[in-house]
mmCIF file of C-alpha atoms in Angstrom:
data_model
loop_
_atom_site.group_PDB
_atom_site.id
_atom_site.type_symbol
_atom_site.label_atom_id
_atom_site.label_comp_id
_atom_site.label_asym_id
_atom_site.label_seq_id
_atom_site.Cartn_x
_atom_site.Cartn_y
_atom_site.Cartn_z
ATOM 1 C CA MET A 72 -1.978 -24.350 -21.917
ATOM 2 C CA THR A 73 0.774 -23.016 -22.372
ATOM 3 C CA SER A 74 2.153 -21.178 -25.375
ATOM 4 C CA ARG A 75 5.762 -21.236 -27.615
ATOM 5 C CA ARG A 76 5.666 -17.904 -27.075
ATOM 6 C CA ASP A 77 4.701 -18.527 -22.073
ATOM 7 C CA LEU A 78 8.119 -20.651 -23.135
ATOM 8 C CA GLY A 79 10.719 -18.138 -25.190
ATOM 9 C CA PRO A 80 13.730 -16.430 -23.750
ATOM 10 C CA ALA A 81 11.905 -12.780 -23.075
ATOM 11 C CA ALA A 82 8.890 -14.327 -21.570
ATOM 12 C CA THR A 83 11.522 -16.068 -19.358
ATOM 13 C CA LEU A 84 12.853 -12.337 -18.881
ATOM 14 C CA ARG A 85 9.648 -11.012 -18.425
ATOM 15 C CA ARG A 86 8.778 -13.400 -15.771
ATOM 16 C CA LEU A 87 12.182 -12.925 -13.976
ATOM 17 C CA LEU A 88 12.362 -9.928 -13.906
ATOM 18 C CA VAL A 89 8.376 -9.372 -12.519
ATOM 19 C CA GLY A 90 8.701 -11.645 -10.398
ATOM 20 C CA ARG A 91 12.006 -9.526 -8.604
ATOM 21 C CA VAL A 92 9.850 -6.935 -7.975
ATOM 22 C CA GLN A 93 6.897 -7.996 -6.806
ATOM 23 C CA ALA A 94 9.081 -9.767 -4.402
ATOM 24 C CA LEU A 95 10.446 -6.597 -3.092
ATOM 25 C CA PHE A 96 7.294 -5.006 -2.690
ATOM 26 C CA HIS A 97 5.121 -7.904 -0.878
ATOM 27 C CA ASP A 98 5.805 -9.884 1.817
ATOM 28 C CA ARG A 99 5.787 -13.638 1.180
ATOM 29 C CA ALA A 100 6.237 -13.872 4.869
ATOM 30 C CA LYS A 101 2.888 -12.670 5.840
ATOM 31 C CA GLY A 102 0.753 -14.085 3.147
ATOM 32 C CA GLU A 103 1.369 -11.291 1.158
ATOM 33 C CA SER A 104 0.488 -10.672 -3.183
ATOM 34 C CA PRO A 105 -0.221 -8.521 -5.527
ATOM 35 C CA ILE A 106 -2.951 -6.417 -5.820
ATOM 36 C CA VAL A 107 -5.850 -8.270 -8.090
ATOM 37 C CA ARG A 108 -7.384 -5.573 -10.856
ATOM 38 C CA SER A 109 -10.545 -4.869 -10.327
ATOM 39 C CA ASN A 110 -13.304 -3.733 -12.671
ATOM 40 C CA ASP A 111 -14.789 -2.224 -9.378
ATOM 41 C CA ALA A 112 -12.186 0.115 -8.252
ATOM 42 C CA LEU A 113 -12.334 3.765 -7.200
ATOM 43 C CA PHE A 114 -11.326 4.558 -9.968
ATOM 44 C CA ALA A 115 -12.359 3.236 -13.807
ATOM 45 C CA PRO A 116 -9.733 1.316 -16.227
ATOM 46 C CA ASP A 117 -9.198 3.581 -18.238
ATOM 47 C CA SER A 118 -8.625 6.954 -15.438
ATOM 48 C CA VAL A 119 -5.561 8.703 -15.759
ATOM 49 C CA ILE A 120 -4.476 7.549 -12.109
ATOM 50 C CA TRP A 121 -5.275 3.911 -12.968
ATOM 51 C CA ARG A 122 -1.506 4.734 -15.818
ATOM 52 C CA VAL A 123 0.087 6.941 -13.600
ATOM 53 C CA HIS A 124 -0.080 4.868 -10.716
ATOM 54 C CA GLY A 125 0.922 1.698 -12.445
ATOM 55 C CA ASP A 126 4.593 2.249 -13.716
ATOM 56 C CA VAL A 127 7.271 0.668 -10.943
ATOM 57 C CA THR A 128 9.907 2.915 -11.648
ATOM 58 C CA THR A 129 8.091 5.943 -11.751
ATOM 59 C CA MET A 130 6.194 5.399 -8.496
ATOM 60 C CA MET A 131 9.705 4.025 -7.012
ATOM 61 C CA ILE A 132 10.856 7.387 -8.036
ATOM 62 C CA GLY A 133 8.095 9.518 -6.914
ATOM 63 C CA GLY A 134 7.444 7.853 -3.763
ATOM 64 C CA VAL A 135 10.752 8.874 -2.786
ATOM 65 C CA THR A 136 10.573 12.065 -4.177
ATOM 66 C CA ALA A 137 7.431 12.775 -1.718
ATOM 67 C CA LEU A 138 8.726 11.225 1.268
ATOM 68 C CA LEU A 139 12.256 13.691 1.513
ATOM 69 C CA LEU A 140 10.276 16.846 0.271
ATOM 70 C CA GLN A 141 7.384 15.501 3.442
ATOM 71 C CA MET A 142 9.989 15.684 5.543
ATOM 72 C CA LEU A 143 11.057 19.096 5.353
ATOM 73 C CA HIS A 144 7.497 20.171 6.888
ATOM 74 C CA PRO A 145 8.977 19.299 11.157
ATOM 75 C CA ALA A 146 5.097 17.903 12.128
ATOM 76 C CA ALA A 147 5.058 15.613 9.499
ATOM 77 C CA LEU A 148 9.172 14.364 10.585
ATOM 78 C CA ALA A 149 7.554 14.081 13.755
ATOM 79 C CA GLY A 150 5.534 11.816 13.280
ATOM 80 C CA VAL A 151 7.176 9.263 11.484
ATOM 81 C CA TRP A 152 10.385 9.725 14.080
ATOM 82 C CA ASP A 153 8.273 9.421 17.383
ATOM 83 C CA HIS A 154 5.600 7.204 16.164
ATOM 84 C CA SER A 155 7.074 4.905 12.948
ATOM 85 C CA THR A 156 9.060 1.866 12.996
ATOM 86 C CA PHE A 157 10.627 3.044 9.670
ATOM 87 C CA ARG A 158 14.537 3.374 11.462
ATOM 88 C CA ASN A 159 14.605 -0.421 11.603
ATOM 89 C CA ASP A 160 12.189 -1.298 8.840
ATOM 90 C CA MET A 161 12.235 0.692 6.660
ATOM 91 C CA LEU A 162 11.608 -1.534 3.337
ATOM 92 C CA GLY A 163 8.368 -2.555 5.515
ATOM 93 C CA ARG A 164 6.951 1.288 5.588
ATOM 94 C CA LEU A 165 7.754 1.775 2.026
ATOM 95 C CA ARG A 166 5.663 -1.817 1.628
ATOM 96 C CA ARG A 167 2.870 -0.510 3.359
ATOM 97 C CA THR A 168 2.556 2.532 1.642
ATOM 98 C CA ALA A 169 3.054 1.294 -1.799
ATOM 99 C CA ARG A 170 -0.182 -1.551 -1.163
ATOM 100 C CA PHE A 171 -2.018 1.305 0.253
ATOM 101 C CA ILE A 172 -1.922 3.452 -3.177
ATOM 102 C CA ALA A 173 -2.179 -0.077 -4.881
ATOM 103 C CA VAL A 174 -5.278 -1.196 -3.064
ATOM 104 C CA THR A 175 -7.154 2.327 -3.188
ATOM 105 C CA THR A 176 -6.355 2.437 -7.108
ATOM 106 C CA TYR A 177 -6.690 -0.902 -8.730
ATOM 107 C CA ALA A 178 -8.195 -3.055 -5.691
ATOM 108 C CA GLU A 179 -11.847 -3.982 -5.384
ATOM 109 C CA ARG A 180 -14.057 -0.883 -4.070
ATOM 110 C CA GLY A 181 -14.739 -2.470 -0.369
ATOM 111 C CA GLN A 182 -10.868 -3.498 -0.034
ATOM 112 C CA ALA A 183 -10.211 0.003 -0.942
ATOM 113 C CA ASP A 184 -12.204 1.370 1.580
ATOM 114 C CA ALA A 185 -10.880 -1.253 4.289
ATOM 115 C CA ALA A 186 -7.719 0.452 4.150
ATOM 116 C CA ILE A 187 -8.763 3.819 4.116
ATOM 117 C CA ASP A 188 -10.902 3.365 6.806
ATOM 118 C CA LYS A 189 -7.692 0.767 8.483
ATOM 119 C CA VAL A 190 -5.132 4.365 7.491
ATOM 120 C CA ARG A 191 -7.643 6.734 9.535
ATOM 121 C CA ALA A 192 -7.982 5.161 12.782
ATOM 122 C CA VAL A 193 -4.247 5.060 12.810
ATOM 123 C CA HIS A 194 -3.533 8.596 12.077
ATOM 124 C CA GLU A 195 -6.075 9.405 15.211
ATOM 125 C CA TYR A 196 -3.524 7.576 17.773
ATOM 126 C CA VAL A 197 -0.981 9.671 16.349
ATOM 127 C CA GLN A 198 -0.226 12.922 18.048
ATOM 128 C CA GLY A 199 2.920 14.538 20.106
ATOM 129 C CA THR A 200 4.915 17.459 20.452
ATOM 130 C CA LEU A 201 7.302 19.184 18.321
ATOM 131 C CA ALA A 202 10.813 20.773 20.332
ATOM 132 C CA ASP A 203 9.430 24.181 20.235
ATOM 133 C CA GLY A 204 5.744 22.746 22.527
ATOM 134 C CA THR A 205 3.563 22.895 19.262
ATOM 135 C CA PRO A 206 1.315 20.012 19.099
ATOM 136 C CA TYR A 207 1.221 18.373 16.216
ATOM 137 C CA ARG A 208 -1.667 15.361 14.802
ATOM 138 C CA ALA A 209 -1.595 13.187 11.943
ATOM 139 C CA SER A 210 -5.273 13.250 11.647
ATOM 140 C CA ASP A 211 -4.629 17.281 11.342
ATOM 141 C CA PRO A 212 -6.495 18.378 8.252
ATOM 142 C CA HIS A 213 -3.994 20.473 6.787
ATOM 143 C CA LEU A 214 -0.978 18.136 7.578
ATOM 144 C CA LEU A 215 -2.442 15.675 5.212
ATOM 145 C CA ALA A 216 -3.485 17.981 3.014
ATOM 146 C CA TRP A 217 0.516 18.644 3.135
ATOM 147 C CA VAL A 218 1.274 15.229 2.947
ATOM 148 C CA HIS A 219 -0.983 13.982 -0.066
ATOM 149 C CA VAL A 220 -0.141 16.770 -2.503
ATOM 150 C CA CYS A 221 3.984 15.411 -1.795
ATOM 151 C CA GLU A 222 2.966 12.289 -3.335
ATOM 152 C CA ALA A 223 1.193 13.634 -5.866
ATOM 153 C CA ILE A 224 3.100 16.150 -7.254
ATOM 154 C CA GLY A 225 5.849 13.401 -6.673
ATOM 155 C CA PHE A 226 4.424 10.441 -8.466
ATOM 156 C CA LEU A 227 3.169 12.816 -11.721
ATOM 157 C CA ASP A 228 6.853 14.249 -12.239
ATOM 158 C CA ALA A 229 8.315 10.852 -11.840
ATOM 159 C CA TRP A 230 5.051 9.862 -14.622
ATOM 160 C CA ILE A 231 5.473 13.126 -17.092
ATOM 161 C CA ALA A 232 9.971 12.744 -16.562
ATOM 162 C CA TYR A 233 9.956 9.175 -17.153
ATOM 163 C CA GLY A 234 6.508 7.671 -18.529
ATOM 164 C CA GLU A 235 4.915 10.087 -20.644
ATOM 165 C CA PRO A 236 7.240 13.518 -21.027
ATOM 166 C CA GLY A 237 4.098 14.535 -23.319
ATOM 167 C CA MET A 238 0.979 14.189 -20.876
ATOM 168 C CA SER A 239 -1.085 16.905 -21.234
ATOM 169 C CA THR A 240 -2.399 19.964 -18.456
ATOM 170 C CA ALA A 241 -5.615 18.124 -19.078
ATOM 171 C CA ASP A 242 -4.669 14.958 -18.032
ATOM 172 C CA GLN A 243 -2.164 16.117 -15.044
ATOM 173 C CA ASP A 244 -5.297 18.236 -13.313
ATOM 174 C CA THR A 245 -7.161 14.945 -13.955
ATOM 175 C CA TYR A 246 -5.047 13.455 -12.285
ATOM 176 C CA MET A 247 -4.887 15.378 -9.558
ATOM 177 C CA ARG A 248 -8.684 15.379 -8.984
ATOM 178 C CA GLU A 249 -8.318 11.496 -9.427
ATOM 179 C CA ALA A 250 -6.278 11.542 -6.034
ATOM 180 C CA GLY A 251 -7.703 13.682 -3.841
ATOM 181 C CA VAL A 252 -10.166 11.704 -3.829
ATOM 182 C CA VAL A 253 -8.766 9.792 -1.209
ATOM 183 C CA ALA A 254 -6.796 12.162 0.205
ATOM 184 C CA ARG A 255 -10.541 13.585 1.364
ATOM 185 C CA ARG A 256 -11.708 10.521 2.558
ATOM 186 C CA LEU A 257 -8.566 10.380 4.627
ATOM 187 C CA GLY A 258 -9.675 13.545 6.370
ATOM 188 C CA ALA A 259 -7.385 16.486 4.288
ATOM 189 C CA ASP A 260 -7.544 19.901 3.191
ATOM 190 C CA PRO A 261 -7.211 21.421 0.753
ATOM 191 C CA VAL A 262 -6.922 19.602 -1.853
ATOM 192 C CA PRO A 263 -5.594 20.689 -4.781
ATOM 193 C CA GLU A 264 -7.929 19.548 -8.042
ATOM 194 C CA THR A 265 -5.524 20.595 -11.069
ATOM 195 C CA ARG A 266 -1.573 20.691 -11.299
ATOM 196 C CA ALA A 267 -1.674 24.271 -10.355
ATOM 197 C CA GLN A 268 -3.807 24.291 -7.852
ATOM 198 C CA ALA A 269 -0.969 21.877 -6.539
ATOM 199 C CA GLU A 270 1.900 24.538 -7.596
ATOM 200 C CA ALA A 271 -0.136 27.083 -5.119
ATOM 201 C CA LEU A 272 -0.986 25.205 -1.775
ATOM 202 C CA ILE A 273 3.247 23.470 -2.140
ATOM 203 C CA ALA A 274 4.103 27.297 -2.100
ATOM 204 C CA SER A 275 1.570 28.315 1.293
ATOM 205 C CA PHE A 276 3.241 25.735 3.124
ATOM 206 C CA ARG A 277 7.266 26.894 1.935
ATOM 207 C CA PRO A 278 6.932 28.754 5.097
ATOM 208 C CA GLU A 279 6.510 26.647 7.555
ATOM 209 C CA LEU A 280 9.641 24.147 5.787
ATOM 210 C CA HIS A 281 12.727 23.377 6.872
ATOM 211 C CA ALA A 282 15.580 20.767 7.723
ATOM 212 C CA ASP A 283 17.650 20.331 10.926
ATOM 213 C CA GLN A 284 19.980 17.807 11.874
ATOM 214 C CA ARG A 285 16.915 15.139 11.834
ATOM 215 C CA THR A 286 16.007 16.182 8.426
ATOM 216 C CA ARG A 287 19.144 15.422 6.478
ATOM 217 C CA GLN A 288 19.241 12.136 8.983
ATOM 218 C CA VAL A 289 16.325 10.981 8.120
ATOM 219 C CA ALA A 290 17.370 12.155 5.184
ATOM 220 C CA ARG A 291 20.223 9.171 5.360
ATOM 221 C CA MET A 292 18.599 6.597 5.595
ATOM 222 C CA VAL A 293 15.933 6.630 3.369
ATOM 223 C CA LEU A 294 18.778 7.309 0.618
ATOM 224 C CA SER A 295 21.446 4.465 1.739
ATOM 225 C CA GLN A 296 19.177 2.055 3.305
ATOM 226 C CA PRO A 297 20.361 -1.657 2.407
ATOM 227 C CA SER A 298 19.566 -2.896 -0.953
ATOM 228 C CA PRO A 299 16.900 -5.921 -0.569
ATOM 229 C CA SER A 300 20.885 -7.626 -3.215
ATOM 230 C CA LEU A 301 23.968 -6.903 -4.012
ATOM 231 C CA ALA A 302 22.696 -7.310 -7.593
ATOM 232 C CA ALA A 303 19.723 -4.587 -7.421
ATOM 233 C CA ALA A 304 22.248 -2.604 -5.265
ATOM 234 C CA PRO A 305 22.845 -0.289 -8.610
ATOM 235 C CA ALA A 306 19.360 0.041 -9.522
ATOM 236 C CA GLN A 307 18.312 1.031 -5.721
ATOM 237 C CA HIS A 308 21.050 4.001 -6.577
ATOM 238 C CA LEU A 309 20.568 4.930 -9.692
ATOM 239 C CA LEU A 310 16.632 5.268 -8.659
ATOM 240 C CA PHE A 311 17.215 7.003 -5.494
ATOM 241 C CA GLN A 312 19.309 9.777 -7.324
ATOM 242 C CA ALA A 313 16.505 10.158 -9.594
ATOM 243 C CA ALA A 314 13.882 11.338 -6.749
ATOM 244 C CA VAL A 315 16.977 14.018 -5.969
ATOM 245 C CA ASP A 316 16.507 15.561 -9.229
ATOM 246 C CA LEU A 317 13.164 15.302 -9.143
ATOM 247 C CA MET A 318 13.022 17.734 -6.025
ATOM 248 C CA PRO A 319 12.290 20.973 -7.031
ATOM 249 C CA PRO A 320 15.498 23.394 -6.211
ATOM 250 C CA TRP A 321 14.843 25.313 -3.072
ATOM 251 C CA ALA A 322 13.396 21.761 -1.869
ATOM 252 C CA GLN A 323 17.760 20.492 -2.745
ATOM 253 C CA ALA A 324 18.916 23.222 -1.368
ATOM 254 C CA LEU A 325 16.343 22.876 1.708
ATOM 255 C CA HIS A 326 18.689 19.265 2.168
ATOM 256 C CA GLY A 327 21.542 20.157 0.781
ATOM 257 C CA ARG A 328 21.354 17.542 -1.829
ATOM 258 C CA ARG A 329 21.745 18.026 -5.819
ATOM 259 C CA LEU A 330 23.411 16.259 -8.761
ATOM 260 C CA SER A 331 26.561 17.464 -10.583
ATOM 261 C CA LEU A 332 26.321 18.483 -13.982
ATOM 262 C CA PRO A 333 28.066 15.219 -14.862
ATOM 263 C CA ALA A 334 25.875 12.969 -12.934
ATOM 264 C CA THR A 335 22.765 14.672 -14.050
ATOM 265 C CA PRO A 336 21.939 12.911 -17.777
ATOM 266 C CA ILE A 337 23.718 9.684 -16.962
ATOM 267 C CA VAL A 338 20.950 9.191 -14.212
ATOM 268 C CA ARG A 339 17.872 10.774 -16.345
ATOM 269 C CA GLY A 340 19.099 8.299 -19.014
ATOM 270 C CA GLY A 341 20.217 5.080 -16.622
ATOM 271 C CA ALA A 342 16.063 5.773 -14.890
ATOM 272 C CA MET A 343 14.953 6.289 -18.557
ATOM 273 C CA ALA A 344 16.116 3.168 -19.492
ATOM 274 C CA MET A 345 15.073 0.996 -16.395
ATOM 275 C CA ALA A 346 11.636 2.376 -16.840
ATOM 276 C CA ARG A 347 11.024 1.273 -20.068
ATOM 277 C CA THR A 348 12.272 -2.580 -19.373
ATOM 278 C CA LEU A 349 9.935 -2.420 -16.376
ATOM 279 C CA GLN A 350 7.147 -0.773 -18.868
ATOM 280 C CA TRP A 351 8.094 -3.652 -21.517
ATOM 281 C CA ALA A 352 8.299 -6.575 -18.416
ATOM 282 C CA PHE A 353 4.806 -5.450 -16.658
ATOM 283 C CA ALA A 354 2.947 -4.556 -19.764
ATOM 284 C CA PRO A 355 1.220 -8.267 -19.910
ATOM 285 C CA ALA A 356 0.068 -7.558 -16.595
ATOM 286 C CA ARG A 357 -1.679 -4.402 -17.427
ATOM 287 C CA ARG A 358 -4.229 -5.619 -19.241
ATOM 288 C CA LEU A 359 -7.609 -4.444 -18.521
ATOM 289 C CA PRO A 360 -9.107 -6.932 -16.487
ATOM 290 C CA PRO A 361 -12.294 -8.672 -18.749
ATOM 291 C CA ALA A 362 -15.861 -6.978 -18.557
ATOM 292 C CA GLY A 363 -18.672 -8.155 -15.987
#
């Protein structure tokens, strides 16, 4: 039975916002639908990772930040460049990444296990040689550690910036431990278990990182990809600028991208407003599943 609350203007606006976001992340043509939250997921409903991964705005910002960081490693960039269709299907790649994170965080355990096994199998076929003759393979534990720590720190920092500015160090460490569960099953090593370990791991990779013409080309493709609709273009631009702003200064310097001083408060304020609006819109959908 439909209640009056379900028919009011606030409920209508909620449905409109949720519908537009879901259309962005789920390919209806392939029969995709939002992931159903399960009490039998890899992580409990009251886990920190459920809290962090449940926010649409911060996951979009953190995901782009992670991608910009990941491509600074030549082997990570080569794997995407040589073996991915991202140049012709950027939205598809982002959808697949977002869906993998949602399935391994919220879906029934069997679905999560199947998704992890599928990615591991794909990684076995992704390999090649860098321009300097160095071989690379996506299943390399060291490379997987880089990909993982970029994602984990990107999602966490975006959540702290626009979701929970007062997040405790203990909860940040818990998030790192929980995020590491999937990373280990994918074959990453080492996998940080605390925020401090994650920062130390990133620092240890710094000598391996650099940006060249191909890095800048891929970054341009990521940050200038067409919006799914004209109406969504300003919001997308804002989120991408917030992602650049979230990168550490050394990464911004490698990319040659940094927000101007006048633009910084505008981008941060706009991203915060967007985050709060979508948090309101998705609040009913974030209710815990019934027990049993």
